[in-house]
Amino acid sequence: MKYIKYMEKHLKTLVLIDGNALIHRAYHALPPLTSKKGELVNAVYGFTLTLLSVLEKFHPEYIAVSFDLAGPTFRHEKSADYKATRVKAPDELYAQIPRVKEITRAFNIPIYELAGFEADDCIGTLARQAEKENVRVIIVTGDSDELQLVTKMVNIFMLRKGIKDIVLYDEDEVTKKYGFTAKRLPDYKGLAGDTSDNIAGVSGIGAKTATNLLQKFGSLENIYAHLEEVKESVRKKLEDDKESAFLSKDLGTIDVHAPLTLDLLSCITKDFDRNIVSSLFQELGFFSLIKRISGNSQQSAENENDPSTTLRAGKKMKARKIVTQEEWEKFLGTSEIFSVYVKQGEGTLFGIGIETVHIATHEKSEASVLWNEETKIFLQEFLEDETRKKC
């Protein structure tokens, strides 16, 4: 992953996290992890993992999290069709939001939310205010709408597939991706629309035509100011849907002037009570994360030696059970999560090499398994969870 290539060392950094975007991303990316009490916590886990990673990677001087509030926003007042076709997220996802906020507060991180506005409006407003204070901003999100906020001072730490596929967007990366600058993304929505938010755009104009128009004319306003230069078939579509084009651009524009104020003092990255956070992690079953918040080497060493908090590799163990291929597949019904591939034919499962990760179903057959940090996380949590059945 590319880091911010021009981040001056003397500039302080504010990390702004889109809480709802991370919750949605983690909920759909991770398996249904549960606590010992049976509470579904996969979205909470994904959010927490990302939070820790961001703190470790960027060591920001300031940090804050923003959430959506239930209820309509000013965009719904402008258009009843806005997000009207979006399927409501499962209740199991929304039920995890209070836990995510509990995690956020346990880390002494302030929360910004505003009735009638979305989290990205709060983030956009805070980012622009931080820029005026000469503070560098890193926005952590899984929502590509926020790429329009990218400037020389604002970068996007974008989670794509899952929670480990990450791209850091600066101005050059956005231009490389779309073919035009970040500030023209609302103009693009004005033309091509956005099906995910039920933003209509101009009927009959797709991504390619919208991109070509913006590359030639620069903005939606300039396109309409030079309609005579647009070929007839496209011009007719633009003329017929002019009202929709400008409404769509308006709906797709993040409000960077929402009525809230950035308090940098409250956003200073503070120390937190590790006992409180550790207890919360234990309650949620996040044993592998406890060592990442250890405040001293002694505690870290204790966690490293505690089998309930870390996965030990390389230790010789006696086989608990010899299983056939059918038993293996029945037992690990979610094998695709670990990218496990079992060859045809029966045999005995001799084991899993934690670092090399090979699975053999008989003496002369071996299949490689995709092994990465995300796989390790899933496997580690599964093995450490005493409530989940193992053969």
mmCIF file of C-alpha atoms in Angstrom:
data_model
loop_
_atom_site.group_PDB
_atom_site.id
_atom_site.type_symbol
_atom_site.label_atom_id
_atom_site.label_comp_id
_atom_site.label_asym_id
_atom_site.label_seq_id
_atom_site.Cartn_x
_atom_site.Cartn_y
_atom_site.Cartn_z
ATOM 1 C CA MET A 1 0.000 0.000 0.000
ATOM 2 C CA LYS A 2 1.263 3.427 -0.908
ATOM 3 C CA TYR A 3 1.586 5.938 1.911
ATOM 4 C CA ILE A 4 1.212 9.678 1.632
ATOM 5 C CA LYS A 5 4.212 10.541 -0.465
ATOM 6 C CA TYR A 6 4.337 14.236 0.297
ATOM 7 C CA MET A 7 3.355 14.384 3.950
ATOM 8 C CA GLU A 8 5.583 17.013 5.520
ATOM 9 C CA LYS A 9 6.896 15.890 8.870
ATOM 10 C CA HIS A 10 6.095 19.200 10.519
ATOM 11 C CA LEU A 11 2.362 18.952 9.770
ATOM 12 C CA LYS A 12 0.091 17.356 12.334
ATOM 13 C CA THR A 13 -2.438 14.747 11.235
ATOM 14 C CA LEU A 14 -6.140 14.357 11.956
ATOM 15 C CA VAL A 15 -7.703 10.956 11.269
ATOM 16 C CA LEU A 16 -11.447 11.056 10.590
ATOM 17 C CA ILE A 17 -13.198 7.681 10.631
ATOM 18 C CA ASP A 18 -16.539 7.060 8.924
ATOM 19 C CA GLY A 19 -18.026 4.747 11.533
ATOM 20 C CA ASN A 20 -21.046 3.621 9.524
ATOM 21 C CA ALA A 21 -18.984 2.909 6.415
ATOM 22 C CA LEU A 22 -16.606 0.699 8.399
ATOM 23 C CA ILE A 23 -19.460 -1.084 10.156
ATOM 24 C CA HIS A 24 -21.160 -1.934 6.865
ATOM 25 C CA ARG A 25 -17.894 -3.023 5.285
ATOM 26 C CA ALA A 26 -16.945 -5.275 8.204
ATOM 27 C CA TYR A 27 -20.423 -6.767 8.620
ATOM 28 C CA HIS A 28 -20.515 -8.005 5.031
ATOM 29 C CA ALA A 29 -16.825 -8.940 4.832
ATOM 30 C CA LEU A 30 -16.346 -10.970 7.996
ATOM 31 C CA PRO A 31 -17.916 -14.251 9.079
ATOM 32 C CA PRO A 32 -20.575 -14.132 11.831
ATOM 33 C CA LEU A 33 -18.197 -13.921 14.791
ATOM 34 C CA THR A 34 -19.933 -14.101 18.158
ATOM 35 C CA SER A 35 -18.938 -13.453 21.751
ATOM 36 C CA LYS A 36 -19.128 -16.110 24.441
ATOM 37 C CA LYS A 37 -22.623 -14.853 25.222
ATOM 38 C CA GLY A 38 -23.700 -15.368 21.626
ATOM 39 C CA GLU A 39 -23.677 -11.673 20.714
ATOM 40 C CA LEU A 40 -22.881 -11.057 17.044
ATOM 41 C CA VAL A 41 -19.762 -8.881 16.926
ATOM 42 C CA ASN A 42 -18.242 -9.252 13.456
ATOM 43 C CA ALA A 43 -18.818 -5.587 12.543
ATOM 44 C CA VAL A 44 -17.489 -4.485 15.933
ATOM 45 C CA TYR A 45 -14.404 -6.615 15.405
ATOM 46 C CA GLY A 46 -13.763 -5.255 11.922
ATOM 47 C CA PHE A 47 -14.154 -1.673 13.116
ATOM 48 C CA THR A 48 -11.805 -2.267 16.049
ATOM 49 C CA LEU A 49 -9.211 -3.971 13.887
ATOM 50 C CA THR A 50 -9.226 -1.041 11.462
ATOM 51 C CA LEU A 51 -9.030 1.477 14.316
ATOM 52 C CA LEU A 52 -5.965 -0.236 15.776
ATOM 53 C CA SER A 53 -4.322 -0.492 12.362
ATOM 54 C CA VAL A 54 -4.849 3.214 11.679
ATOM 55 C CA LEU A 55 -3.419 4.206 15.059
ATOM 56 C CA GLU A 56 -0.392 1.983 14.490
ATOM 57 C CA LYS A 57 0.237 3.097 10.901
ATOM 58 C CA PHE A 58 -0.249 6.850 11.161
ATOM 59 C CA HIS A 59 0.242 7.755 14.845
ATOM 60 C CA PRO A 60 -2.102 10.737 14.366
ATOM 61 C CA GLU A 61 -1.997 13.728 16.680
ATOM 62 C CA TYR A 62 -5.786 13.998 16.375
ATOM 63 C CA ILE A 63 -8.578 11.500 15.765
ATOM 64 C CA ALA A 64 -12.391 11.489 15.635
ATOM 65 C CA VAL A 65 -15.199 9.196 14.479
ATOM 66 C CA SER A 66 -18.431 10.198 12.753
ATOM 67 C CA PHE A 67 -21.704 8.275 12.570
ATOM 68 C CA ASP A 68 -25.002 8.635 10.747
ATOM 69 C CA LEU A 69 -28.054 9.342 12.867
ATOM 70 C CA ALA A 70 -31.368 7.629 12.203
ATOM 71 C CA GLY A 71 -33.900 9.663 10.259
ATOM 72 C CA PRO A 72 -34.102 11.595 6.989
ATOM 73 C CA THR A 73 -31.441 14.054 5.869
ATOM 74 C CA PHE A 74 -31.603 17.307 3.936
ATOM 75 C CA ARG A 75 -31.147 15.256 0.754
ATOM 76 C CA HIS A 76 -34.419 13.428 1.383
ATOM 77 C CA GLU A 77 -36.108 16.813 1.597
ATOM 78 C CA LYS A 78 -34.703 17.715 -1.822
ATOM 79 C CA SER A 79 -35.669 14.398 -3.398
ATOM 80 C CA ALA A 80 -38.041 11.734 -2.099
ATOM 81 C CA ASP A 81 -36.279 9.281 -4.414
ATOM 82 C CA TYR A 82 -32.921 9.648 -2.683
ATOM 83 C CA LYS A 83 -31.817 6.174 -1.520
ATOM 84 C CA ALA A 84 -35.437 5.023 -1.933
ATOM 85 C CA THR A 85 -34.397 1.785 -3.636
ATOM 86 C CA ARG A 86 -31.715 0.878 -1.116
ATOM 87 C CA VAL A 87 -32.443 -2.324 0.797
ATOM 88 C CA LYS A 88 -32.453 -1.777 4.545
ATOM 89 C CA ALA A 89 -29.447 -3.299 6.274
ATOM 90 C CA PRO A 90 -30.099 -6.275 8.574
ATOM 91 C CA ASP A 91 -31.083 -5.551 12.154
ATOM 92 C CA GLU A 92 -28.035 -7.593 13.208
ATOM 93 C CA LEU A 93 -25.858 -4.859 11.716
ATOM 94 C CA TYR A 94 -27.611 -1.961 13.434
ATOM 95 C CA ALA A 95 -27.527 -3.845 16.729
ATOM 96 C CA GLN A 96 -23.722 -3.607 16.684
ATOM 97 C CA ILE A 97 -23.540 0.185 16.365
ATOM 98 C CA PRO A 98 -23.860 0.820 20.136
ATOM 99 C CA ARG A 99 -20.951 -1.569 20.721
ATOM 100 C CA VAL A 100 -18.848 0.257 18.139
ATOM 101 C CA LYS A 101 -19.571 3.534 19.898
ATOM 102 C CA GLU A 102 -18.653 1.873 23.192
ATOM 103 C CA ILE A 103 -15.297 0.870 21.693
ATOM 104 C CA THR A 104 -14.794 4.404 20.377
ATOM 105 C CA ARG A 105 -15.466 5.992 23.766
ATOM 106 C CA ALA A 106 -13.276 3.430 25.530
ATOM 107 C CA PHE A 107 -10.386 4.716 23.401
ATOM 108 C CA ASN A 108 -11.271 8.297 24.432
ATOM 109 C CA ILE A 109 -12.090 9.243 20.844
ATOM 110 C CA PRO A 110 -14.728 11.963 20.280
ATOM 111 C CA ILE A 111 -17.816 11.238 18.184
ATOM 112 C CA TYR A 112 -19.331 13.682 15.693
ATOM 113 C CA GLU A 113 -22.890 13.183 14.440
ATOM 114 C CA LEU A 114 -25.560 15.624 13.322
ATOM 115 C CA ALA A 115 -29.300 15.198 12.761
ATOM 116 C CA GLY A 116 -30.303 15.792 9.145
ATOM 117 C CA PHE A 117 -26.791 15.161 7.853
ATOM 118 C CA GLU A 118 -24.834 12.054 6.932
ATOM 119 C CA ALA A 119 -21.512 11.026 8.413
ATOM 120 C CA ASP A 120 -19.675 12.050 5.248
ATOM 121 C CA ASP A 121 -21.101 15.583 5.564
ATOM 122 C CA CYS A 122 -19.707 15.759 9.093
ATOM 123 C CA ILE A 123 -16.381 14.397 7.890
ATOM 124 C CA GLY A 124 -16.231 16.782 4.944
ATOM 125 C CA THR A 125 -16.962 19.756 7.188
ATOM 126 C CA LEU A 126 -14.377 18.716 9.767
ATOM 127 C CA ALA A 127 -11.788 18.052 7.058
ATOM 128 C CA ARG A 128 -12.173 21.503 5.523
ATOM 129 C CA GLN A 129 -11.926 23.148 8.950
ATOM 130 C CA ALA A 130 -8.777 21.137 9.696
ATOM 131 C CA GLU A 131 -7.228 22.271 6.415
ATOM 132 C CA LYS A 132 -7.719 25.881 7.468
ATOM 133 C CA GLU A 133 -5.765 25.044 10.632
ATOM 134 C CA ASN A 134 -2.965 23.613 8.453
ATOM 135 C CA VAL A 135 -3.651 20.095 9.716
ATOM 136 C CA ARG A 136 -3.260 17.113 7.398
ATOM 137 C CA VAL A 137 -6.358 14.883 7.196
ATOM 138 C CA ILE A 138 -6.671 11.149 6.587
ATOM 139 C CA ILE A 139 -10.255 9.956 6.108
ATOM 140 C CA VAL A 140 -10.817 6.270 6.870
ATOM 141 C CA THR A 141 -13.824 4.914 5.009
ATOM 142 C CA GLY A 142 -15.221 2.303 2.664
ATOM 143 C CA ASP A 143 -17.449 4.821 0.875
ATOM 144 C CA SER A 144 -16.091 5.973 -2.476
ATOM 145 C CA ASP A 145 -18.364 9.043 -2.361
ATOM 146 C CA GLU A 146 -15.838 10.602 -0.001
ATOM 147 C CA LEU A 147 -13.134 10.604 -2.669
ATOM 148 C CA GLN A 148 -14.513 13.992 -3.729
ATOM 149 C CA LEU A 149 -12.989 15.376 -0.515
ATOM 150 C CA VAL A 150 -9.412 14.607 -1.589
ATOM 151 C CA THR A 151 -7.087 17.616 -1.808
ATOM 152 C CA LYS A 152 -3.390 18.232 -1.254
ATOM 153 C CA MET A 153 -4.149 18.213 2.476
ATOM 154 C CA VAL A 154 -6.796 15.460 2.555
ATOM 155 C CA ASN A 155 -6.197 11.809 1.690
ATOM 156 C CA ILE A 156 -8.556 8.835 1.803
ATOM 157 C CA PHE A 157 -7.622 5.539 3.479
ATOM 158 C CA MET A 158 -10.094 3.453 1.474
ATOM 159 C CA LEU A 159 -11.197 -0.043 2.444
ATOM 160 C CA ARG A 160 -12.289 -1.888 -0.672
ATOM 161 C CA LYS A 161 -12.990 -5.630 -0.609
ATOM 162 C CA GLY A 162 -13.058 -6.932 2.940
ATOM 163 C CA ILE A 163 -11.151 -4.978 5.560
ATOM 164 C CA LYS A 164 -7.605 -5.661 4.367
ATOM 165 C CA ASP A 165 -7.726 -4.533 0.736
ATOM 166 C CA ILE A 166 -6.783 -0.886 1.231
ATOM 167 C CA VAL A 167 -5.817 1.945 -1.104
ATOM 168 C CA LEU A 168 -4.573 5.332 0.022
ATOM 169 C CA TYR A 169 -5.916 7.986 -2.337
ATOM 170 C CA ASP A 170 -4.243 11.298 -2.973
ATOM 171 C CA GLU A 171 -5.074 13.660 -5.844
ATOM 172 C CA ASP A 172 -3.032 11.681 -8.371
ATOM 173 C CA GLU A 173 -4.647 8.367 -7.436
ATOM 174 C CA VAL A 174 -8.158 9.782 -7.824
ATOM 175 C CA THR A 175 -7.319 11.227 -11.240
ATOM 176 C CA LYS A 176 -5.773 7.922 -12.269
ATOM 177 C CA LYS A 177 -8.926 6.065 -11.216
ATOM 178 C CA TYR A 178 -11.534 8.329 -12.817
ATOM 179 C CA GLY A 179 -9.775 10.364 -15.464
ATOM 180 C CA PHE A 180 -10.659 13.671 -13.810
ATOM 181 C CA THR A 181 -9.990 15.444 -10.523
ATOM 182 C CA ALA A 182 -11.626 14.642 -7.193
ATOM 183 C CA LYS A 183 -13.717 17.805 -7.068
ATOM 184 C CA ARG A 184 -15.477 16.741 -10.290
ATOM 185 C CA LEU A 185 -16.989 13.583 -8.804
ATOM 186 C CA PRO A 186 -20.305 15.365 -8.029
ATOM 187 C CA ASP A 187 -20.398 16.565 -11.665
ATOM 188 C CA TYR A 188 -19.895 12.958 -12.716
ATOM 189 C CA LYS A 189 -22.890 11.902 -10.622
ATOM 190 C CA GLY A 190 -24.885 14.708 -12.202
ATOM 191 C CA LEU A 191 -24.290 13.067 -15.569
ATOM 192 C CA ALA A 192 -24.020 9.320 -14.928
ATOM 193 C CA GLY A 193 -26.060 9.159 -11.718
ATOM 194 C CA ASP A 194 -25.487 6.717 -8.881
ATOM 195 C CA THR A 195 -27.650 3.608 -8.676
ATOM 196 C CA SER A 196 -26.595 2.822 -5.101
ATOM 197 C CA ASP A 197 -28.123 6.112 -3.880
ATOM 198 C CA ASN A 198 -30.882 6.159 -6.524
ATOM 199 C CA ILE A 199 -29.499 9.332 -8.079
ATOM 200 C CA ALA A 200 -30.842 9.543 -11.619
ATOM 201 C CA GLY A 201 -28.314 11.659 -13.505
ATOM 202 C CA VAL A 202 -29.021 12.139 -17.224
ATOM 203 C CA SER A 203 -30.939 9.329 -18.874
ATOM 204 C CA GLY A 204 -28.861 7.577 -21.515
ATOM 205 C CA ILE A 205 -25.502 8.941 -20.370
ATOM 206 C CA GLY A 206 -23.159 6.368 -18.896
ATOM 207 C CA ALA A 207 -19.723 6.366 -17.346
ATOM 208 C CA LYS A 208 -17.748 6.675 -20.589
ATOM 209 C CA THR A 209 -19.735 9.604 -21.996
ATOM 210 C CA ALA A 210 -19.773 11.375 -18.625
ATOM 211 C CA THR A 211 -16.003 11.034 -18.332
ATOM 212 C CA ASN A 212 -15.423 12.302 -21.870
ATOM 213 C CA LEU A 213 -17.636 15.332 -21.265
ATOM 214 C CA LEU A 214 -15.856 16.232 -18.034
ATOM 215 C CA GLN A 215 -12.438 15.782 -19.588
ATOM 216 C CA LYS A 216 -13.419 18.163 -22.381
ATOM 217 C CA PHE A 217 -15.481 20.779 -20.526
ATOM 218 C CA GLY A 218 -14.374 20.456 -16.894
ATOM 219 C CA SER A 219 -17.683 20.827 -15.065
ATOM 220 C CA LEU A 220 -21.420 20.285 -15.411
ATOM 221 C CA GLU A 221 -22.010 24.029 -15.610
ATOM 222 C CA ASN A 222 -19.463 24.411 -18.392
ATOM 223 C CA ILE A 223 -20.974 21.518 -20.324
ATOM 224 C CA TYR A 224 -24.350 23.260 -20.385
ATOM 225 C CA ALA A 225 -22.669 26.549 -21.272
ATOM 226 C CA HIS A 226 -21.226 24.917 -24.399
ATOM 227 C CA LEU A 227 -24.026 22.586 -25.500
ATOM 228 C CA GLU A 228 -23.555 23.679 -29.099
ATOM 229 C CA GLU A 229 -20.155 21.928 -29.017
ATOM 230 C CA VAL A 230 -21.670 18.615 -27.878
ATOM 231 C CA LYS A 231 -22.720 16.125 -30.535
ATOM 232 C CA GLU A 232 -26.430 16.160 -31.263
ATOM 233 C CA SER A 233 -27.420 12.786 -29.774
ATOM 234 C CA VAL A 234 -25.801 13.602 -26.443
ATOM 235 C CA ARG A 235 -26.951 17.237 -26.512
ATOM 236 C CA LYS A 236 -30.588 16.144 -26.774
ATOM 237 C CA LYS A 237 -30.242 13.960 -23.660
ATOM 238 C CA LEU A 238 -28.613 16.792 -21.745
ATOM 239 C CA GLU A 239 -31.336 19.245 -22.761
ATOM 240 C CA ASP A 240 -34.136 16.861 -21.790
ATOM 241 C CA ASP A 241 -32.681 16.035 -18.366
ATOM 242 C CA LYS A 242 -31.090 19.338 -17.373
ATOM 243 C CA GLU A 243 -33.091 19.628 -14.142
ATOM 244 C CA SER A 244 -32.225 16.049 -13.167
ATOM 245 C CA ALA A 245 -28.550 16.656 -13.931
ATOM 246 C CA PHE A 246 -28.196 19.575 -11.538
ATOM 247 C CA LEU A 247 -30.346 17.952 -8.853
ATOM 248 C CA SER A 248 -28.219 14.800 -9.116
ATOM 249 C CA LYS A 249 -25.038 16.819 -8.760
ATOM 250 C CA ASP A 250 -26.498 18.551 -5.720
ATOM 251 C CA LEU A 251 -27.524 15.243 -4.114
ATOM 252 C CA GLY A 252 -24.086 13.772 -4.805
ATOM 253 C CA THR A 253 -22.192 16.690 -3.292
ATOM 254 C CA ILE A 254 -20.918 16.299 0.268
ATOM 255 C CA ASP A 255 -21.855 19.321 2.356
ATOM 256 C CA VAL A 256 -18.632 20.747 3.764
ATOM 257 C CA HIS A 257 -20.475 23.548 5.569
ATOM 258 C CA ALA A 258 -22.580 21.525 8.009
ATOM 259 C CA PRO A 259 -23.362 23.325 11.287
ATOM 260 C CA LEU A 260 -20.716 21.754 13.492
ATOM 261 C CA THR A 261 -17.299 22.882 14.682
ATOM 262 C CA LEU A 262 -14.045 20.963 14.849
ATOM 263 C CA ASP A 263 -12.608 21.011 18.362
ATOM 264 C CA LEU A 264 -8.989 20.000 17.869
ATOM 265 C CA LEU A 265 -8.303 19.966 21.602
ATOM 266 C CA SER A 266 -10.954 17.302 22.171
ATOM 267 C CA CYS A 267 -9.619 15.354 19.178
ATOM 268 C CA ILE A 268 -6.088 15.055 20.544
ATOM 269 C CA THR A 269 -5.132 11.390 20.499
ATOM 270 C CA LYS A 270 -5.279 10.502 24.167
ATOM 271 C CA ASP A 271 -4.106 7.623 26.235
ATOM 272 C CA PHE A 272 -6.829 5.249 27.358
ATOM 273 C CA ASP A 273 -7.452 2.941 30.283
ATOM 274 C CA ARG A 274 -6.051 -0.362 29.071
ATOM 275 C CA ASN A 275 -7.857 -2.271 31.805
ATOM 276 C CA ILE A 276 -11.205 -0.969 30.573
ATOM 277 C CA VAL A 277 -10.413 -1.715 26.933
ATOM 278 C CA SER A 278 -8.946 -5.121 27.785
ATOM 279 C CA SER A 279 -12.054 -6.063 29.781
ATOM 280 C CA LEU A 280 -14.239 -4.967 26.888
ATOM 281 C CA PHE A 281 -12.164 -7.016 24.443
ATOM 282 C CA GLN A 282 -12.467 -10.067 26.690
ATOM 283 C CA GLU A 283 -16.220 -9.604 26.943
ATOM 284 C CA LEU A 284 -16.483 -9.407 23.159
ATOM 285 C CA GLY A 285 -14.071 -12.307 22.596
ATOM 286 C CA PHE A 286 -11.360 -10.202 20.923
ATOM 287 C CA PHE A 287 -8.548 -12.057 22.689
ATOM 288 C CA SER A 288 -6.039 -11.664 19.852
ATOM 289 C CA LEU A 289 -6.339 -7.866 20.047
ATOM 290 C CA ILE A 290 -5.476 -7.555 23.727
ATOM 291 C CA LYS A 291 -1.723 -7.708 23.167
ATOM 292 C CA ARG A 292 -1.993 -4.848 20.657
ATOM 293 C CA ILE A 293 -3.095 -2.458 23.391
ATOM 294 C CA SER A 294 -0.601 -3.626 26.015
ATOM 295 C CA GLY A 295 0.873 -0.692 27.871
ATOM 296 C CA ASN A 296 4.119 -2.359 28.944
ATOM 297 C CA SER A 297 6.444 -5.149 27.953
ATOM 298 C CA GLN A 298 5.518 -7.275 30.964
ATOM 299 C CA GLN A 299 1.863 -7.290 30.016
ATOM 300 C CA SER A 300 2.787 -7.949 26.389
ATOM 301 C CA ALA A 301 4.916 -10.897 27.445
ATOM 302 C CA GLU A 302 2.112 -12.272 29.595
ATOM 303 C CA ASN A 303 -0.288 -12.021 26.678
ATOM 304 C CA GLU A 304 2.191 -13.670 24.343
ATOM 305 C CA ASN A 305 2.424 -16.656 26.712
ATOM 306 C CA ASP A 306 -1.302 -16.838 27.373
ATOM 307 C CA PRO A 307 -2.924 -19.302 24.943
ATOM 308 C CA SER A 308 -6.225 -17.471 25.343
ATOM 309 C CA THR A 309 -4.821 -14.296 23.784
ATOM 310 C CA THR A 310 -2.469 -15.429 21.064
ATOM 311 C CA LEU A 311 -2.055 -18.206 18.545
ATOM 312 C CA ARG A 312 1.099 -20.195 19.155
ATOM 313 C CA ALA A 313 2.825 -21.457 16.034
ATOM 314 C CA GLY A 314 5.307 -24.284 15.680
ATOM 315 C CA LYS A 315 4.268 -26.215 18.778
ATOM 316 C CA LYS A 316 4.045 -29.975 18.341
ATOM 317 C CA MET A 317 0.622 -31.295 19.224
ATOM 318 C CA LYS A 318 -0.949 -34.730 19.161
ATOM 319 C CA ALA A 319 -3.749 -35.234 16.679
ATOM 320 C CA ARG A 320 -7.149 -34.784 18.291
ATOM 321 C CA LYS A 321 -8.958 -36.724 15.608
ATOM 322 C CA ILE A 322 -8.377 -38.310 12.212
ATOM 323 C CA VAL A 323 -11.066 -37.183 9.770
ATOM 324 C CA THR A 324 -12.118 -38.098 6.261
ATOM 325 C CA GLN A 325 -12.638 -35.542 3.523
ATOM 326 C CA GLU A 326 -16.417 -35.669 4.032
ATOM 327 C CA GLU A 327 -16.064 -35.067 7.770
ATOM 328 C CA TRP A 328 -13.691 -32.176 7.119
ATOM 329 C CA GLU A 329 -16.058 -30.484 4.673
ATOM 330 C CA LYS A 330 -19.015 -30.977 7.007
ATOM 331 C CA PHE A 331 -17.074 -29.611 9.959
ATOM 332 C CA LEU A 332 -15.648 -26.579 8.157
ATOM 333 C CA GLY A 333 -18.731 -25.546 6.270
ATOM 334 C CA THR A 334 -17.341 -22.034 5.869
ATOM 335 C CA SER A 335 -14.110 -23.256 4.343
ATOM 336 C CA GLU A 336 -14.222 -20.581 1.651
ATOM 337 C CA ILE A 337 -13.489 -17.980 4.344
ATOM 338 C CA PHE A 338 -10.071 -19.528 4.847
ATOM 339 C CA SER A 339 -9.642 -20.256 1.127
ATOM 340 C CA VAL A 340 -9.264 -23.942 1.976
ATOM 341 C CA TYR A 341 -9.032 -26.341 -0.938
ATOM 342 C CA VAL A 342 -9.314 -30.081 -0.320
ATOM 343 C CA LYS A 343 -8.354 -32.435 -3.125
ATOM 344 C CA GLN A 344 -10.691 -35.161 -4.268
ATOM 345 C CA GLY A 345 -10.358 -38.509 -2.570
ATOM 346 C CA GLU A 346 -10.334 -39.593 1.029
ATOM 347 C CA GLY A 347 -7.437 -39.559 3.401
ATOM 348 C CA THR A 348 -6.315 -38.284 6.742
ATOM 349 C CA LEU A 349 -5.859 -34.663 7.675
ATOM 350 C CA PHE A 350 -2.365 -34.474 9.146
ATOM 351 C CA GLY A 351 -2.462 -30.826 10.135
ATOM 352 C CA ILE A 352 -2.104 -27.213 9.239
ATOM 353 C CA GLY A 353 1.289 -25.533 9.071
ATOM 354 C CA ILE A 354 0.586 -22.111 10.534
ATOM 355 C CA GLU A 355 3.154 -20.255 8.433
ATOM 356 C CA THR A 356 3.149 -22.317 5.242
ATOM 357 C CA VAL A 357 -0.457 -23.454 5.550
ATOM 358 C CA HIS A 358 -0.739 -26.678 3.649
ATOM 359 C CA ILE A 359 -3.502 -29.189 4.082
ATOM 360 C CA ALA A 360 -2.926 -32.819 3.172
ATOM 361 C CA THR A 361 -5.832 -35.203 2.783
ATOM 362 C CA HIS A 362 -3.585 -38.181 2.332
ATOM 363 C CA GLU A 363 0.115 -38.923 2.517
ATOM 364 C CA LYS A 364 0.976 -38.072 -1.091
ATOM 365 C CA SER A 365 -1.450 -35.240 -1.658
ATOM 366 C CA GLU A 366 -0.997 -31.653 -0.594
ATOM 367 C CA ALA A 367 -2.906 -28.485 -1.436
ATOM 368 C CA SER A 368 -1.805 -24.913 -0.825
ATOM 369 C CA VAL A 369 -4.049 -22.490 0.982
ATOM 370 C CA LEU A 370 -4.200 -18.742 0.464
ATOM 371 C CA TRP A 371 -2.589 -17.303 3.599
ATOM 372 C CA ASN A 372 -2.738 -13.643 4.430
ATOM 373 C CA GLU A 373 -3.438 -11.408 7.404
ATOM 374 C CA GLU A 374 -7.204 -11.669 6.973
ATOM 375 C CA THR A 375 -7.045 -15.464 6.859
ATOM 376 C CA LYS A 376 -4.874 -15.468 9.978
ATOM 377 C CA ILE A 377 -7.393 -13.288 11.807
ATOM 378 C CA PHE A 378 -10.324 -15.569 11.016
ATOM 379 C CA LEU A 379 -8.416 -18.726 11.889
ATOM 380 C CA GLN A 380 -6.995 -17.243 15.071
ATOM 381 C CA GLU A 381 -10.363 -16.061 16.358
ATOM 382 C CA PHE A 382 -11.919 -19.411 15.479
ATOM 383 C CA LEU A 383 -9.271 -21.417 17.313
ATOM 384 C CA GLU A 384 -9.309 -19.149 20.366
ATOM 385 C CA ASP A 385 -13.092 -19.133 20.710
ATOM 386 C CA GLU A 386 -13.929 -21.845 23.234
ATOM 387 C CA THR A 387 -17.640 -21.661 22.366
ATOM 388 C CA ARG A 388 -17.132 -22.825 18.774
ATOM 389 C CA LYS A 389 -17.038 -26.551 18.163
ATOM 390 C CA LYS A 390 -13.784 -28.071 16.976
ATOM 391 C CA CYS A 391 -13.018 -31.649 16.017
#
